[in-house]
XYZ file of N, CA and C in Angstrom:
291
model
N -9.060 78.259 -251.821
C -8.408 76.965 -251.654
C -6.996 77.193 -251.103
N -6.343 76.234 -250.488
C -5.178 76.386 -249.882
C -3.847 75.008 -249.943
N -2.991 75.261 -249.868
C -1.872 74.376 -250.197
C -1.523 73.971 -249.182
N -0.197 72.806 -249.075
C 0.184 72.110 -247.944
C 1.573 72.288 -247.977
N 2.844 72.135 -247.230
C 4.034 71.515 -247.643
C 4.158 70.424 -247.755
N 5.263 69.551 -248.679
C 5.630 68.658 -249.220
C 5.714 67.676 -247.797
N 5.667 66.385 -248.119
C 5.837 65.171 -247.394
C 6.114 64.638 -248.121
N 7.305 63.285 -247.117
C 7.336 61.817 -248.134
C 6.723 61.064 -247.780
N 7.043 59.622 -248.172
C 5.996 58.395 -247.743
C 6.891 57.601 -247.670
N 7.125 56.504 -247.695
C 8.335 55.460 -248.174
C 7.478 53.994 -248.738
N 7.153 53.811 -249.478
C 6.841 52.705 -249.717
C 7.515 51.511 -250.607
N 7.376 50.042 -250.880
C 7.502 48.768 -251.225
C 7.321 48.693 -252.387
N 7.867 47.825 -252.995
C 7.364 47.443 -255.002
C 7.683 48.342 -255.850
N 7.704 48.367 -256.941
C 7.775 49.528 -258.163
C 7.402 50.517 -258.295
N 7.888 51.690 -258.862
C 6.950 52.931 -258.769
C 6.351 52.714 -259.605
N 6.222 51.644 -260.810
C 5.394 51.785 -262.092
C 4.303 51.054 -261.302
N 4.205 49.426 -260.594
C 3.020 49.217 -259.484
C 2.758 50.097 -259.317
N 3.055 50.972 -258.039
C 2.465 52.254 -257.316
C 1.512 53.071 -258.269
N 2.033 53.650 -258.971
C 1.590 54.157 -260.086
C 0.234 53.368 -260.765
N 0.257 52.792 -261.003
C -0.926 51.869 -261.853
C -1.650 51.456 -260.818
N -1.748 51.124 -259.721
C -2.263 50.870 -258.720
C -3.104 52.043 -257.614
N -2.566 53.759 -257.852
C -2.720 54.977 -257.495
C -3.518 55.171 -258.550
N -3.181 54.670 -259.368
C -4.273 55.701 -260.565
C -5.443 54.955 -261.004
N -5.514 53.840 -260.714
C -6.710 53.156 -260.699
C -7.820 53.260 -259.365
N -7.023 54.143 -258.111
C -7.775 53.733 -256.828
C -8.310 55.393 -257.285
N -7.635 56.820 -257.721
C -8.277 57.727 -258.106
C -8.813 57.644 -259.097
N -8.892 56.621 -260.054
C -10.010 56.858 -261.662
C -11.375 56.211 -260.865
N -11.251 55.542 -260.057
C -12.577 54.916 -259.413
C -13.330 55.063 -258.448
N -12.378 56.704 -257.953
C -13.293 57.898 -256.697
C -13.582 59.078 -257.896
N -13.740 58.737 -259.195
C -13.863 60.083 -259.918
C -13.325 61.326 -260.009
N -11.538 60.582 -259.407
C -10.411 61.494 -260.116
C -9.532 61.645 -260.939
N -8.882 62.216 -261.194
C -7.865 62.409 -262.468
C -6.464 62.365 -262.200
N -5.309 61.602 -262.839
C -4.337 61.593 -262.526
C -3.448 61.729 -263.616
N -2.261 62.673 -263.936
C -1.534 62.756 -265.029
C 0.092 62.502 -264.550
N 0.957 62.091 -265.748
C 2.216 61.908 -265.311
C 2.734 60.390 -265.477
N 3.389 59.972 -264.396
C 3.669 58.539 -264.931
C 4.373 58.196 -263.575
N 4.873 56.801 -263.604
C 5.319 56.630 -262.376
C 6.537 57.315 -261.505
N 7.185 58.419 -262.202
C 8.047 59.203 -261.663
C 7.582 60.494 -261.054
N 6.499 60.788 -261.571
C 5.833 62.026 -261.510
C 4.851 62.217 -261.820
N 4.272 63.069 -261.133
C 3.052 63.747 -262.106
C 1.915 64.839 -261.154
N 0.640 64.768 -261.620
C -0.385 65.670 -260.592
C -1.397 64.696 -260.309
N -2.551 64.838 -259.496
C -3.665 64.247 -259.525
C -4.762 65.382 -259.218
N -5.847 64.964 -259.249
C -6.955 65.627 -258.301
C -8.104 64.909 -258.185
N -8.268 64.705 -256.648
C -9.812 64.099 -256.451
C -10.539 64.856 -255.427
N -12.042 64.358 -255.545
C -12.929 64.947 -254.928
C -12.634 64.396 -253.496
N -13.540 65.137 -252.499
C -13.681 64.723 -251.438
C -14.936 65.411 -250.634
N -15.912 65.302 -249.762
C -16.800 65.859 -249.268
C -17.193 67.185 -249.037
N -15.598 67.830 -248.851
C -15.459 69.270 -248.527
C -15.446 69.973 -249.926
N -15.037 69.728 -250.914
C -14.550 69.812 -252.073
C -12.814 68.831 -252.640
N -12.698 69.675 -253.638
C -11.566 68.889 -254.560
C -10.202 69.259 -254.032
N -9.489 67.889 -253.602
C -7.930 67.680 -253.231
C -7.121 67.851 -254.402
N -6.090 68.555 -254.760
C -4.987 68.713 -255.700
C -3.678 68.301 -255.517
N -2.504 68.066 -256.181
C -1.540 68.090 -255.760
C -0.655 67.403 -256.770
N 0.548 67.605 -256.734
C 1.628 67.188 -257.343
C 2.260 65.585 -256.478
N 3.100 64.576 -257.381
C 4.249 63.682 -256.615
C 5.191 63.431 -257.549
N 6.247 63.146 -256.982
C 7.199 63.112 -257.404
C 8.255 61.459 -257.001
N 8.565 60.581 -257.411
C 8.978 59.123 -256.689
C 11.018 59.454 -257.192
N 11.326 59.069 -255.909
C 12.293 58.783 -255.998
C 12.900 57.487 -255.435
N 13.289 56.159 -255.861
C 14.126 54.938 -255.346
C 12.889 55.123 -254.616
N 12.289 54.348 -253.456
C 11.249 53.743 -252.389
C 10.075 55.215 -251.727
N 11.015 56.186 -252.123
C 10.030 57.261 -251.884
C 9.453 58.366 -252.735
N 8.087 58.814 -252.244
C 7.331 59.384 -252.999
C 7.291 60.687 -252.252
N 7.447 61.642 -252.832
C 7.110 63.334 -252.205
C 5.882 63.561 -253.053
N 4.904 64.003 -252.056
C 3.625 64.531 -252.511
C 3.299 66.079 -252.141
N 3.155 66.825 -252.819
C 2.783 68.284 -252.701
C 1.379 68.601 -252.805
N 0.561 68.615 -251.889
C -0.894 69.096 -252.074
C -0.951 70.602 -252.070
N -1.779 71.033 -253.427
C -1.162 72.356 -254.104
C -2.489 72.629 -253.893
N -3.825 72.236 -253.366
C -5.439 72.699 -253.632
C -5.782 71.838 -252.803
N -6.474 72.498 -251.597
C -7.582 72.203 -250.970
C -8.191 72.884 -250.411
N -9.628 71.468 -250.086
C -10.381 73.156 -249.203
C -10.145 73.259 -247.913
N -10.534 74.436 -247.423
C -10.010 75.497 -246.342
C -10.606 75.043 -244.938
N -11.505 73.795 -245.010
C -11.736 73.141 -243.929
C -11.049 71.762 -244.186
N -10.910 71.066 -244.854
C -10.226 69.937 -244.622
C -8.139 70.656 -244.320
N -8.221 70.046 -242.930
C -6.505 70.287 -242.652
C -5.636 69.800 -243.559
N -4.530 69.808 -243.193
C -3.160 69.318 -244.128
C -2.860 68.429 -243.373
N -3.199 68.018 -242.003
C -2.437 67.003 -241.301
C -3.290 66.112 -241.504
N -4.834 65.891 -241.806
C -5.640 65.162 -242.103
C -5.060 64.499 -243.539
N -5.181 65.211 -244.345
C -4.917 64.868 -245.732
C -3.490 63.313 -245.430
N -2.500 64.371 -245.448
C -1.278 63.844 -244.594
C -1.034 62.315 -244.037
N -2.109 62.190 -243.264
C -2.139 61.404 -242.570
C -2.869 59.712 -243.254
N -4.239 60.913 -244.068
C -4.645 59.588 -244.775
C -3.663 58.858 -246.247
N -3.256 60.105 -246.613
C -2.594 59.427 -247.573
C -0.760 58.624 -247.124
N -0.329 59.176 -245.848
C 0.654 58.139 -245.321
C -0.082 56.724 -244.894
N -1.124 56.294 -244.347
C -1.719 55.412 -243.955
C -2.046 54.525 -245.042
N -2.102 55.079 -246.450
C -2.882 54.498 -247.677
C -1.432 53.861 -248.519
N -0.986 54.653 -248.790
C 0.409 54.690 -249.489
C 1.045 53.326 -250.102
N 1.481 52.826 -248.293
C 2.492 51.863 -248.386
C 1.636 50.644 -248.535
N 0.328 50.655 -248.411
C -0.719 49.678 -248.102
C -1.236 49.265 -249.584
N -1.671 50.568 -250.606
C -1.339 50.155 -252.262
C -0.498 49.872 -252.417
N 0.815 50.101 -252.006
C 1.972 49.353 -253.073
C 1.829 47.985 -252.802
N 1.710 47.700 -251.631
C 1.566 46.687 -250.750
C 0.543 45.188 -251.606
N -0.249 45.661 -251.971
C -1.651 45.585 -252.151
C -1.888 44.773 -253.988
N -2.471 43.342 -253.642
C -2.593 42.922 -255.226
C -4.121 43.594 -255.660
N -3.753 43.555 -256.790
C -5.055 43.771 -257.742
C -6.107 43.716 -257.787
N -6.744 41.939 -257.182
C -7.466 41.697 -256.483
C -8.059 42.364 -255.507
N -7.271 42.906 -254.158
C -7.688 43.841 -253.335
C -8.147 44.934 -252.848
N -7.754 45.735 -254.404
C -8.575 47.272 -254.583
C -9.478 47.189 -254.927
């Protein structure tokens, strides 16, 4: 398995939203998320195998560290989906997930 460097994101609303809103969209792909809205780890599955990683929120932004993946899914892929996803949960009522 292999790691990524850190990225931010910038997103809208609360990190405690974000948070409760992130951890409900991974408890319902059959992943795991620990920590709280300042911090924490997650890990979910994905086709290739299991995504890992650390975040960290500071004021509107979130640094995410993907610490585990597999060796065919890229880092710019990963990257990319989770900048695209991000600002769109915070974004995003209850209803909509």
């Amino acid at each position: 398995m292999a790691s990524c460097p850190p990225f931010s994101v910038d997103f809208t609303g609360s990190a405690q939203e974000l948070f409760v809103k992130i951890a409900t969209m991974i408890h319902d792909h059959g992943g795991t998320i620990t920590g709280g809205p300042s911090g924490g780890a997650f890990t979910v599955g994905s086709p290739l195998g299991a995504v890992a990683g650390t975040f960290m929120v500071s004021g509107q932004t979130c640094t995410i560290t993907i610490t585990q993946r597999p060796f065919l899914l890229p880092c710019g892929v990963i990257q990319n989906f989770i900048k695209s996803h991000l600002p769109a949960v915070a974004q995003a009522q209850f209803s909509d997930l």
